[in-house]
CSV table of C-alpha atoms and ligand atoms in Angstrom, one decimal:
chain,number,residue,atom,x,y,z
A,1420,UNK,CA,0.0,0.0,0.0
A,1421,UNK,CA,1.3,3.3,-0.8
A,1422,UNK,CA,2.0,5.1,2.2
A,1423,UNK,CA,1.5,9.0,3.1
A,1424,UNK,CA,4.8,11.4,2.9
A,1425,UNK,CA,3.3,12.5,6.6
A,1426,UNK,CA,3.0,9.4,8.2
A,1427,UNK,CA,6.3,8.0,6.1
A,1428,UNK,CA,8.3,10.7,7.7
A,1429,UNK,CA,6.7,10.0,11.7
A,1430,UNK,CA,8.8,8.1,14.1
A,1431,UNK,CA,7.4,5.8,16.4
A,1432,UNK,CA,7.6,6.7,20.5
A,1433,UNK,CA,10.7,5.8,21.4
A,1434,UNK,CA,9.9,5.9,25.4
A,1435,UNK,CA,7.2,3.4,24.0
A,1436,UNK,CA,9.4,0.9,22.0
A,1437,UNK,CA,12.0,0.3,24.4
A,1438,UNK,CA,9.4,-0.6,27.0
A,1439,UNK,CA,7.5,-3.1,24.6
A,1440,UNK,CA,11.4,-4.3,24.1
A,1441,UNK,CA,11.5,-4.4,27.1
A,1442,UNK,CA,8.2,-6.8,28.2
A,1443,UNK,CA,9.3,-8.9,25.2
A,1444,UNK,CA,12.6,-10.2,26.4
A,1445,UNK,CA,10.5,-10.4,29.6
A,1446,UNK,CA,8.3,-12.9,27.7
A,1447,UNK,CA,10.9,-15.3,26.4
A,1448,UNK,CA,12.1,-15.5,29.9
A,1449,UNK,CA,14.6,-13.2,29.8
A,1450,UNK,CA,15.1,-11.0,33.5
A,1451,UNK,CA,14.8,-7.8,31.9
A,1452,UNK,CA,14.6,-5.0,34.6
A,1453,UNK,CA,12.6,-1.7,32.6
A,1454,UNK,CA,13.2,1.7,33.8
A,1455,UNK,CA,11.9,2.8,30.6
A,1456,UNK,CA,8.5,3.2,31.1
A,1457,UNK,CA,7.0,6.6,32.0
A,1458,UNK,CA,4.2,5.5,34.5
A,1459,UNK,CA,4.4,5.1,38.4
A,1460,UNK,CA,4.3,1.8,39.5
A,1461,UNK,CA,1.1,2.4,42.0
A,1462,UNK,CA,-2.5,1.5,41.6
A,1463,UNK,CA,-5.1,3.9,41.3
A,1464,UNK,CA,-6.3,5.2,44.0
A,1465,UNK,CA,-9.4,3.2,45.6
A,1466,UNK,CA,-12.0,5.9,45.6
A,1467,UNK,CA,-11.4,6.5,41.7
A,1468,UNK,CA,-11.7,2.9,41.2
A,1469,UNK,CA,-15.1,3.1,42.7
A,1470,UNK,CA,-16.4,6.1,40.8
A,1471,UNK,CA,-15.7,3.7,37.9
A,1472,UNK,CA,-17.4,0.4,38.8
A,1473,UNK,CA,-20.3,2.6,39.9
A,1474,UNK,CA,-20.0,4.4,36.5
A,1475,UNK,CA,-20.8,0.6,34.7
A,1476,UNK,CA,-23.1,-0.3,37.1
A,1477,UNK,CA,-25.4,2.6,36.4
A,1478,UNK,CA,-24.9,2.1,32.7
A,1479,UNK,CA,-22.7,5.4,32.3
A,1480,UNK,CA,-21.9,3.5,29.3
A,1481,UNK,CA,-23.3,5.7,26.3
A,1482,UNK,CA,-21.7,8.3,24.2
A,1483,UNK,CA,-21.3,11.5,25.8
A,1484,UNK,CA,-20.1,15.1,24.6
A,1485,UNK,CA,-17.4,14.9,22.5
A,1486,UNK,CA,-15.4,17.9,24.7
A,1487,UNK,CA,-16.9,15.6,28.2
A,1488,UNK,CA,-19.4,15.6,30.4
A,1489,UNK,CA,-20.3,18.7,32.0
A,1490,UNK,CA,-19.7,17.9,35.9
A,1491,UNK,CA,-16.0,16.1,34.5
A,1492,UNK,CA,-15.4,19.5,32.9
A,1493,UNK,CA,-16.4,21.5,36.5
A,1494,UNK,CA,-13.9,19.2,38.1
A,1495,UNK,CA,-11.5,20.2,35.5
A,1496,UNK,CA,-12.4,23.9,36.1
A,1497,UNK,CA,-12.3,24.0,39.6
A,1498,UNK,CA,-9.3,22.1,39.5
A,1499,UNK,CA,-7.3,25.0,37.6
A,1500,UNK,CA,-8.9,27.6,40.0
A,1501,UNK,CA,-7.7,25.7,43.3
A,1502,UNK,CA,-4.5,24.6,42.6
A,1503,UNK,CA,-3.0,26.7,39.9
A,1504,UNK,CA,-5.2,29.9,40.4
A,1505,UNK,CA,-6.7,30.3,36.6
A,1506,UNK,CA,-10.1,30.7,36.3
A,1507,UNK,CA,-11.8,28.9,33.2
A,1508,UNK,CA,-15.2,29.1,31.8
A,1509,UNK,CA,-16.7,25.4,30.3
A,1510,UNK,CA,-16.1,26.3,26.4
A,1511,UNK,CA,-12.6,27.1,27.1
A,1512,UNK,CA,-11.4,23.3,28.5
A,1513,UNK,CA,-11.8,20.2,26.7
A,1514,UNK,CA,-11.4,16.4,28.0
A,1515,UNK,CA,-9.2,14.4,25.5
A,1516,UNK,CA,-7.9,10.7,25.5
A,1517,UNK,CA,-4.7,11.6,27.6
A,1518,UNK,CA,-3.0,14.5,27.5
A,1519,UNK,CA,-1.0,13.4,24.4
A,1520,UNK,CA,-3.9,13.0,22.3
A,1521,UNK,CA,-4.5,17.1,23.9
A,1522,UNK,CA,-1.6,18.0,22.4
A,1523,UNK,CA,-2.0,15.8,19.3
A,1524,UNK,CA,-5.1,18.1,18.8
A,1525,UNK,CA,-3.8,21.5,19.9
A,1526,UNK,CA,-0.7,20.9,16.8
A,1527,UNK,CA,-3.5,20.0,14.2
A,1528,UNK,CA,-5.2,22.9,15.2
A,1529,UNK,CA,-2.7,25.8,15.4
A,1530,UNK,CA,0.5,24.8,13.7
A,1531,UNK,CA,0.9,24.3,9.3
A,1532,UNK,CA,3.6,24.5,6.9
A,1533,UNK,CA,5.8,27.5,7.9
A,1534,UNK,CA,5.0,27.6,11.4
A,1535,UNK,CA,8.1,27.3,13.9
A,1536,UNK,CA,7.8,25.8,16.7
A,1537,UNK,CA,10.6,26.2,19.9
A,1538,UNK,CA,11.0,23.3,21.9
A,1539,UNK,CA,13.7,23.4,25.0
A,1540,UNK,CA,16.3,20.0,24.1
A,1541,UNK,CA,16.2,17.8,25.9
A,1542,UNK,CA,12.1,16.9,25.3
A,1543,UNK,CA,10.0,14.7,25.8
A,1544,UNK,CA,9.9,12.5,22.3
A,1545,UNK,CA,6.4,13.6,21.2
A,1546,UNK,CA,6.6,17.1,20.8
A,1547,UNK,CA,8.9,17.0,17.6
A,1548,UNK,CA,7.0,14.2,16.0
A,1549,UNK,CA,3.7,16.3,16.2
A,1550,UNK,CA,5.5,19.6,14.8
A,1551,UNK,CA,6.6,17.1,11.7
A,1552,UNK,CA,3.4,16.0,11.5
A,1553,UNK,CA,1.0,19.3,11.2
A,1554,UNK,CA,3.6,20.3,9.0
A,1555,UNK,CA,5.9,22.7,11.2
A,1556,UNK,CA,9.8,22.8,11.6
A,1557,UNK,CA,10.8,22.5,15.5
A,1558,UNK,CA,13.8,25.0,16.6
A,1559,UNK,CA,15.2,23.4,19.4
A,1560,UNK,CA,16.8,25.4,22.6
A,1561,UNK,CA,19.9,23.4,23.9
A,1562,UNK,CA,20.2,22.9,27.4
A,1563,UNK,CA,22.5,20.4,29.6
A,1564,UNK,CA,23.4,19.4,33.2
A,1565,UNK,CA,25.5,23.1,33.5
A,1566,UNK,CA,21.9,25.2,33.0
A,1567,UNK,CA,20.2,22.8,35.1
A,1568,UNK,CA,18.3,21.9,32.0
A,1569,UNK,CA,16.3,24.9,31.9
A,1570,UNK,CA,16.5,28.0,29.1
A,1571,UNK,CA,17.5,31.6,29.6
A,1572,UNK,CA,15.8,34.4,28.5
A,1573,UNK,CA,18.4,35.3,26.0
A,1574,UNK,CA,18.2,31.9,24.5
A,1575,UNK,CA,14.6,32.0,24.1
A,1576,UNK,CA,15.0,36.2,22.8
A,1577,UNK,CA,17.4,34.5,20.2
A,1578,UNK,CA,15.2,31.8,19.2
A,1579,UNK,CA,12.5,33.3,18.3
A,1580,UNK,CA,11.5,34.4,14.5
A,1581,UNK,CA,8.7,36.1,12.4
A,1582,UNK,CA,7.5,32.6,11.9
A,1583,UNK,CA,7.9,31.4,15.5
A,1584,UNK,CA,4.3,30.1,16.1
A,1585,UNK,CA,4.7,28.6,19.4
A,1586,UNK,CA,6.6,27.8,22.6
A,1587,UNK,CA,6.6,24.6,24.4
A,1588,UNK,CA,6.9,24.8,28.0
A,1589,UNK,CA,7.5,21.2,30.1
A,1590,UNK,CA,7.8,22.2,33.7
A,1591,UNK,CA,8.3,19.4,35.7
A,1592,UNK,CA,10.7,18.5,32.6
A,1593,UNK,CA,10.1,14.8,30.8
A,1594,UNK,CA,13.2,13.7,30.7
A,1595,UNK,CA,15.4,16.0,33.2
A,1596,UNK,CA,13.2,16.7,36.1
A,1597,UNK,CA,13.5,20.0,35.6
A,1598,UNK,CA,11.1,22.7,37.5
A,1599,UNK,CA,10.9,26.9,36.1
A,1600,UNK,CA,10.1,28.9,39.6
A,1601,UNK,CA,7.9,31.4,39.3
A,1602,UNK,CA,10.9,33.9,38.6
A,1603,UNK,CA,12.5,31.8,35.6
A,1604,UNK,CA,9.1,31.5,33.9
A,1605,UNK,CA,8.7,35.8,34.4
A,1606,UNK,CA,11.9,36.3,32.8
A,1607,UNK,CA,10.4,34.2,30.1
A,1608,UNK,CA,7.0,35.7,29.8
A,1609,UNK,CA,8.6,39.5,29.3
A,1610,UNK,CA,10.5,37.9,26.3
A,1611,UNK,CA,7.2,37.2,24.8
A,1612,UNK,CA,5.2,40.4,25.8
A,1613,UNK,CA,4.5,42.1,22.4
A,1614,UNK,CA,4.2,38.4,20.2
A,1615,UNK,CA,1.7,36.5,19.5
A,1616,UNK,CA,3.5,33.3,20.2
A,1617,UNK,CA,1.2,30.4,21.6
A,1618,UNK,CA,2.2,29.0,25.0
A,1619,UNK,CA,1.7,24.9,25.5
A,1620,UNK,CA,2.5,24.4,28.8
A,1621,UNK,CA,2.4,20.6,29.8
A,1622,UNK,CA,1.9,20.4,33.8
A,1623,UNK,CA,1.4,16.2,33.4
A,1624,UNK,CA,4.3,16.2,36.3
A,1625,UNK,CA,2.8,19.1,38.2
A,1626,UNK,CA,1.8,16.8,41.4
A,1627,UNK,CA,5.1,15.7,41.5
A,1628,UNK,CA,7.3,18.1,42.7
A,1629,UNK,CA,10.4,17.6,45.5
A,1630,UNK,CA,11.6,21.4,45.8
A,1631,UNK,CA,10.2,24.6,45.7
A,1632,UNK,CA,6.5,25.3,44.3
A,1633,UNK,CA,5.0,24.6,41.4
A,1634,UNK,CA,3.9,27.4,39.1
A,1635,UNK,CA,1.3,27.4,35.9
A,1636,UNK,CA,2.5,29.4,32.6
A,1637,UNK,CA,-0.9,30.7,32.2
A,1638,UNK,CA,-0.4,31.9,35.7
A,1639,UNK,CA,2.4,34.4,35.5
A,1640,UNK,CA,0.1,37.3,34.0
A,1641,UNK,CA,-2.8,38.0,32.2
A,1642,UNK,CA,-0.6,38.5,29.2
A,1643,UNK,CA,0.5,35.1,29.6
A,1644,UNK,CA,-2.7,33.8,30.8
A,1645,UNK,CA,-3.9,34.8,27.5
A,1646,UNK,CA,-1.3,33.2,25.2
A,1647,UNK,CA,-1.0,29.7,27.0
A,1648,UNK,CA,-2.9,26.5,26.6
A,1649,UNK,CA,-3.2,24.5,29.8
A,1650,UNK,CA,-2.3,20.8,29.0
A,1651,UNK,CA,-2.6,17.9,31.7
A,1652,UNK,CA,-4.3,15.0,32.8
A,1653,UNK,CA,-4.4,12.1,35.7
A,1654,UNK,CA,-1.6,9.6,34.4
A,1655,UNK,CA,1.0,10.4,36.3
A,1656,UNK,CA,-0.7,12.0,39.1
A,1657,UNK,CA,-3.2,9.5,40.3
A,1658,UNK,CA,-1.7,6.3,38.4
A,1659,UNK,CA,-3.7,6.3,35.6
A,1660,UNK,CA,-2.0,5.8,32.3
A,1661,UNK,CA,-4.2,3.4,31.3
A,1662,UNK,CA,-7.5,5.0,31.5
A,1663,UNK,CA,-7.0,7.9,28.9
A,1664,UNK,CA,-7.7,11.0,30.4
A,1665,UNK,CA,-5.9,14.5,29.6
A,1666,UNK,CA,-7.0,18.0,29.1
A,1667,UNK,CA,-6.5,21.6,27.7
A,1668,UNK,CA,-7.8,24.7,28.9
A,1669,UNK,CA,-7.2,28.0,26.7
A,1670,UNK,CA,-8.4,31.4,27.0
A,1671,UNK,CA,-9.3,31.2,23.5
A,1672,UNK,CA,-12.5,29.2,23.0
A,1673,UNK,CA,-12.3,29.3,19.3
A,1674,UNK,CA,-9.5,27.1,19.4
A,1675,UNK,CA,-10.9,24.7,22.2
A,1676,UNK,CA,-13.9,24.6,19.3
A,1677,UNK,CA,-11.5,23.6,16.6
A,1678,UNK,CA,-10.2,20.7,18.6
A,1679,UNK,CA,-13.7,19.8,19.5
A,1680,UNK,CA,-14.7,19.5,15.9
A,1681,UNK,CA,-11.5,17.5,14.9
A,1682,UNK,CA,-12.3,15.1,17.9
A,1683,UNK,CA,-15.8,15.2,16.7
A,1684,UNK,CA,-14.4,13.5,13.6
A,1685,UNK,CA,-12.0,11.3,14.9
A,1686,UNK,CA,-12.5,9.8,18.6
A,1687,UNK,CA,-15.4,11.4,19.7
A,1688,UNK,CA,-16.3,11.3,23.5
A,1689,UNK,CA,-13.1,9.5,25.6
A,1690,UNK,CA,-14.1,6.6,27.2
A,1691,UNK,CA,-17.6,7.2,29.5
A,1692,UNK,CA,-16.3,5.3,32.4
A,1693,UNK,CA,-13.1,7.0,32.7
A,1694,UNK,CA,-14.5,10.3,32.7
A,1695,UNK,CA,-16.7,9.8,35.5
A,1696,UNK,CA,-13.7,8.4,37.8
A,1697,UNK,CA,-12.0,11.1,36.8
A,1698,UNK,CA,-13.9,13.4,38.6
A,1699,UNK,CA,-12.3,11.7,41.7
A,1700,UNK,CA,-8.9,12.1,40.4
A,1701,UNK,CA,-8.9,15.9,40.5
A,1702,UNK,CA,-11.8,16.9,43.0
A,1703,UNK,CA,-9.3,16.2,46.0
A,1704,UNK,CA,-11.0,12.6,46.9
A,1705,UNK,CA,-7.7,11.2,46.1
A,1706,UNK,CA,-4.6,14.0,47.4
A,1707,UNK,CA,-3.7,11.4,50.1
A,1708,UNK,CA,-2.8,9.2,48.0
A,1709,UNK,CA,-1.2,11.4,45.7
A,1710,UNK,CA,1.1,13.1,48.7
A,1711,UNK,CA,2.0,9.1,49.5
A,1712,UNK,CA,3.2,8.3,45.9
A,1713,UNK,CA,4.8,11.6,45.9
A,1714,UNK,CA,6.6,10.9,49.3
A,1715,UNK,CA,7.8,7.7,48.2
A,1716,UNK,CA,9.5,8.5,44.6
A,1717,UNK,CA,11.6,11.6,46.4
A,1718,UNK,CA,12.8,8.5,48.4
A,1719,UNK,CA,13.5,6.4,45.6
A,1720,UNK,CA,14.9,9.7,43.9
A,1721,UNK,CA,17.2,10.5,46.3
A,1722,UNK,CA,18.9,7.1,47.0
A,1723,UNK,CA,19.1,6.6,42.9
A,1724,UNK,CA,21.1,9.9,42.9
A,1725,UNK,CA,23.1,8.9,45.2
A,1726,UNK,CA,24.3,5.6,44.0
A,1727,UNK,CA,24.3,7.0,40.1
A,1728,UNK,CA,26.9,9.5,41.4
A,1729,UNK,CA,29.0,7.0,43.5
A,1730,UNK,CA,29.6,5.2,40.0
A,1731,UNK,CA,32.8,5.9,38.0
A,1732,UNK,CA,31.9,7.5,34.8
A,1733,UNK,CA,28.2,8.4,35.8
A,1734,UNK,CA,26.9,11.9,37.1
A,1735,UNK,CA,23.1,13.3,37.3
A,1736,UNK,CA,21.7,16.3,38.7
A,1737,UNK,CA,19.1,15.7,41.4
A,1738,UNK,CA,15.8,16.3,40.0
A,1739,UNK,CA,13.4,18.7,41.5
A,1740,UNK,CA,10.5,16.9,39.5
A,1741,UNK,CA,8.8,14.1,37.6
A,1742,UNK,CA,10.3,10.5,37.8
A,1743,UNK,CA,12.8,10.7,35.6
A,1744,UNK,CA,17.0,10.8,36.5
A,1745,UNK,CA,18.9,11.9,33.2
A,1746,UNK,CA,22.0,10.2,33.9
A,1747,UNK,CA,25.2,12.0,32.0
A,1748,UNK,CA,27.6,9.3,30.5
A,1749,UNK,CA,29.6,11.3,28.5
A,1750,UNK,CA,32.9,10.1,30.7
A,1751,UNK,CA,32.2,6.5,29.1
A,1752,UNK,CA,30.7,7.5,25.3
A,1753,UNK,CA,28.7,10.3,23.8
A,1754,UNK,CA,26.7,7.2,21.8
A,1755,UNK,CA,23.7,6.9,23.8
A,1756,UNK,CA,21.7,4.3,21.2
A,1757,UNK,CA,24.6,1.7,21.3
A,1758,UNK,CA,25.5,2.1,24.8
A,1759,UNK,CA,21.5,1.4,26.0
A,1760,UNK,CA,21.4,-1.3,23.2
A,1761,UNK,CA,24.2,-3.3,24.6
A,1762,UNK,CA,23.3,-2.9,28.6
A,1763,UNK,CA,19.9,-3.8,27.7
A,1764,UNK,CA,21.5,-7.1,25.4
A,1765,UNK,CA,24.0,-7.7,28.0
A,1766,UNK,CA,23.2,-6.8,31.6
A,1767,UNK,CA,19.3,-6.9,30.9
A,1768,UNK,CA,19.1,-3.0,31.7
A,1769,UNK,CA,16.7,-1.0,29.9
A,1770,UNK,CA,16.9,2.8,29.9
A,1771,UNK,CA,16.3,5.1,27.3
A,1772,UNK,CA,18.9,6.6,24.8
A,1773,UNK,CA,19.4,10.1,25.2
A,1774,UNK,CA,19.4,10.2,21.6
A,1775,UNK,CA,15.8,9.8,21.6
A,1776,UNK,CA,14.9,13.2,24.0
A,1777,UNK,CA,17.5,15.3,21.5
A,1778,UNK,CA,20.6,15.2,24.1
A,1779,UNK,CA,22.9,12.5,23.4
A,1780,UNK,CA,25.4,11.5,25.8
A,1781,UNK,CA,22.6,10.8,28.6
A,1782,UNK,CA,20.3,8.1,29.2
A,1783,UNK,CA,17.1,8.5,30.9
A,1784,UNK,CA,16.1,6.7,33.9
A,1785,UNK,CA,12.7,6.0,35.3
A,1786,UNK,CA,12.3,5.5,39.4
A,1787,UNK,CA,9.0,4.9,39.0
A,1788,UNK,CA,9.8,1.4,40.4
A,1789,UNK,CA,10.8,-0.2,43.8
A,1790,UNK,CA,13.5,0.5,45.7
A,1791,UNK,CA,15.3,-2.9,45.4
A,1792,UNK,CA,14.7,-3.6,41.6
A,1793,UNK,CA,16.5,0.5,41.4
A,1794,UNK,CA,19.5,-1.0,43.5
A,1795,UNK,CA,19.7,-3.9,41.4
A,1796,UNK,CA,19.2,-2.5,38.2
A,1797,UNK,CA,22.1,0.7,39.4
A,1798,UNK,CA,24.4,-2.7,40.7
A,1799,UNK,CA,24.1,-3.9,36.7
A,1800,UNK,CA,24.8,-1.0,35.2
A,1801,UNK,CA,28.0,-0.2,37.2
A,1802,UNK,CA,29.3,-3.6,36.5
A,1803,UNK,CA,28.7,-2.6,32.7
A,1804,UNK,CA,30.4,0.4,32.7
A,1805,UNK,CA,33.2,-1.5,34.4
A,1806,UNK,CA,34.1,-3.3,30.8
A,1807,UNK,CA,32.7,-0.5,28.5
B,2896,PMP,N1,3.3,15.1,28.6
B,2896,PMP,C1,4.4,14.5,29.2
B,2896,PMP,C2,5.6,15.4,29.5
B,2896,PMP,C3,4.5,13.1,29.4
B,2896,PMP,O1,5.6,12.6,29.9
B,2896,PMP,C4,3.4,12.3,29.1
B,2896,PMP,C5,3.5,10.9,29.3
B,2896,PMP,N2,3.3,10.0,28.4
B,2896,PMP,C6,2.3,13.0,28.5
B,2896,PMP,C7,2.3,14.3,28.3
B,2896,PMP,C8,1.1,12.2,28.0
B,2896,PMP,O2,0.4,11.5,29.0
B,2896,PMP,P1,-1.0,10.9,28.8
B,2896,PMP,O3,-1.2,10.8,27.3
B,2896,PMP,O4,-0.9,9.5,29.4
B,2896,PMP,O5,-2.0,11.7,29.5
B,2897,LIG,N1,5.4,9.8,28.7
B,2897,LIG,C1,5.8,8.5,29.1
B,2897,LIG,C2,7.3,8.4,28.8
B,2897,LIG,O1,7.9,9.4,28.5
B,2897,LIG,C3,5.0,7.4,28.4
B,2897,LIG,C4,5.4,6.9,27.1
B,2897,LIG,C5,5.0,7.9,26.0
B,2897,LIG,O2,3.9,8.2,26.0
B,2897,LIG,O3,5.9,8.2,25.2
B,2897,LIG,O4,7.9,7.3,29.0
């Protein structure tokens, strides 16, 4: 079959393929240990499990509005208000199938051919793929370990074009951990005061921060407030990668329309059940366990960290965010692919290459596991480095 030049030119998820690696060695028997994956290792919470079962048992099990249910879409509101301080009105948020499929729609929508797109390096591996595929060109900011993974003003002032179209803003950072305070993200917002750059600011990690606060784009001014679309969801939050649930909030409703009409043609509603436990996801029914799972990664964090740095060859910043250690092995290769090829092939390791989040020289670690399969899995990869 003749293919499409847009979908010939897409690269599959690469977070995504070395975990499905990953359970496939698992399969054949193999004692693969993944720290590939980018979901916590917890069960959803109880009381969101509930919602659901009630959800069926009532027959909540017909199609719904395609942007979600109106008390799911309160939640959401009230959600933004209490915790991040933006105020929302209901045709200015819409529920999507996770927060990638959010800002799957938000690209369709806003960005075609000619449209530039800055996205801080390194990035989580969607963004790009979705610039390539409304037709865009990504301009990628460079950071590393020595900026703490985060862009300066002068970068972003130097970045920036008569095309740019849009800036994406990952605070907690997917790979790196990395948090903006409220100061960085001013200093960023001035640069754009006079543009009419789009803001997508992706909060997925915002529950999962270890120092300092947590602080929305959209929050920073009404100028900002204005330019930036609010992406997030439950997966990482509550445990619920598997569910489907993300969503966008913009101060511009006739974009929020535009995505509704494109979901209207292509998923419709997201999954009725889900959208009802969902409710107990952001309403506060669930922050206990949220703080717990929270409490226990900085643990896991901070003893990962530790041991990383005690290894010859190895160093990584301590993340103030997110699950996520990007481990520097630049001391041992800048060849990130081959080096996670062969510790995964080897020592039955697997991490993801660097390569993949637009920084080589790193891999990316996950401690979204438990404590002894981290100490195990850190014990293999020093003995690898030990014959590398
Ligand atoms: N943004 C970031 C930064 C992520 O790491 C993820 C995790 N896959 C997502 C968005 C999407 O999450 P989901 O589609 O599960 O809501
Ligand atoms: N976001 C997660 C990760 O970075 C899940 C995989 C994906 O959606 O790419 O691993």
């Amino acid at each position: 079959m003749q293919l499409t030049d847009r979908i010939n030119t897409l690269s599959e998820s690469i977070t995504i393929a070395v975990t499905a690696l990953a359970q496939e060695l698992r399969a054949q028997g193999k004692d693969v240990l993944g720290f590939s994956a980018g979901e916590p290792d917890f069960g959803t919470p109880r009381i969101i499990k509930v919602a659901a079962i009630a959800a069926i048992e009532s027959d909540k099990t017909r199609y719904t509005a395609v942007d979600g249910i109106p008390e799911l879409k309160q939640a959401v509101i009230d959600k933004l208000k209490r915790d991040n301080g933006l105020s929302y009105e209901m045709n200015q948020v819409i529920v999507n199938n996770g927060a990638k499929h959010s800002l799957f729609n938000l690209f369709q929508a806003t960005i075609q051919a000619g449209d530039e797109v800055i996205i801080p390096a390194p990035y989580w591996v969607t963004y790009p793929e979705l610039v390539k595929y409304s037709g865009g060109t990504t301009i990628e900011i460079m950071t590393d370990d020595a900026s703490g993974f985060k862009i300066t003003p002068q970068q972003l002032r130097d970045a920036i074009t008569p095309r740019t179209k849009m800036l994406v803003l990952t605070t907690p950072s997917n790979p790196t951990g990395a948090v903006y305070s409220r100061s960085e993200l001013e200093a960023l917002a001035d640069v754009l005061i006079g543009t009419d750059i789009i803001v997508a600011s992706d909060e997925m990690y915002e529950k999962l921060v270890y120092k300092g606060e947590f602080i929305s784009a959209a929050a920073i001014s009404e100028d900002m407030f204005q330019r930036t679309v609010t992406i997030n969801g439950l997966s990482k939050s509550v445990a619920m990668t598997g569910w489907r649930f993300g969503y966008m909030a913009s101060a511009d409703a006739e974009m929020i329309k535009a995505t509704k009409k494109l979901q209207s043609q292509s998923t419709s509603n997201i999954n009725s059940i889900t959208q009802y436990a969902a409710i107990k996801g952001l309403d506060g029914s669930a922050d206990d366990e949220i703080e717990m799972m929270r409490q226990a990664f900085m643990k896991r964090r901070d003893e990962a960290v530790e041991r990383f740095n005690a290894v010859d060859g190895l160093s990584v910043l301590s993340p103030d965010g997110a699950f996520y250690l990007y481990v520097n092995i630049k001391a041992v290769t800048d060849d990130s692919l081959t080096f996670c090829k062969r510790l995964l092939e080897e020592k039955e390791v697997a991490v993801v290459p660097g390569v993949g989040f637009g920084l080589d020289g790193y891999f990316r670690f996950s401690f979204a596991t438990d404590i002894e399969k981290i100490r195990e899995g850190i014990g293999r990869i020093e003995a690898f480095i030990k014959n590398y």
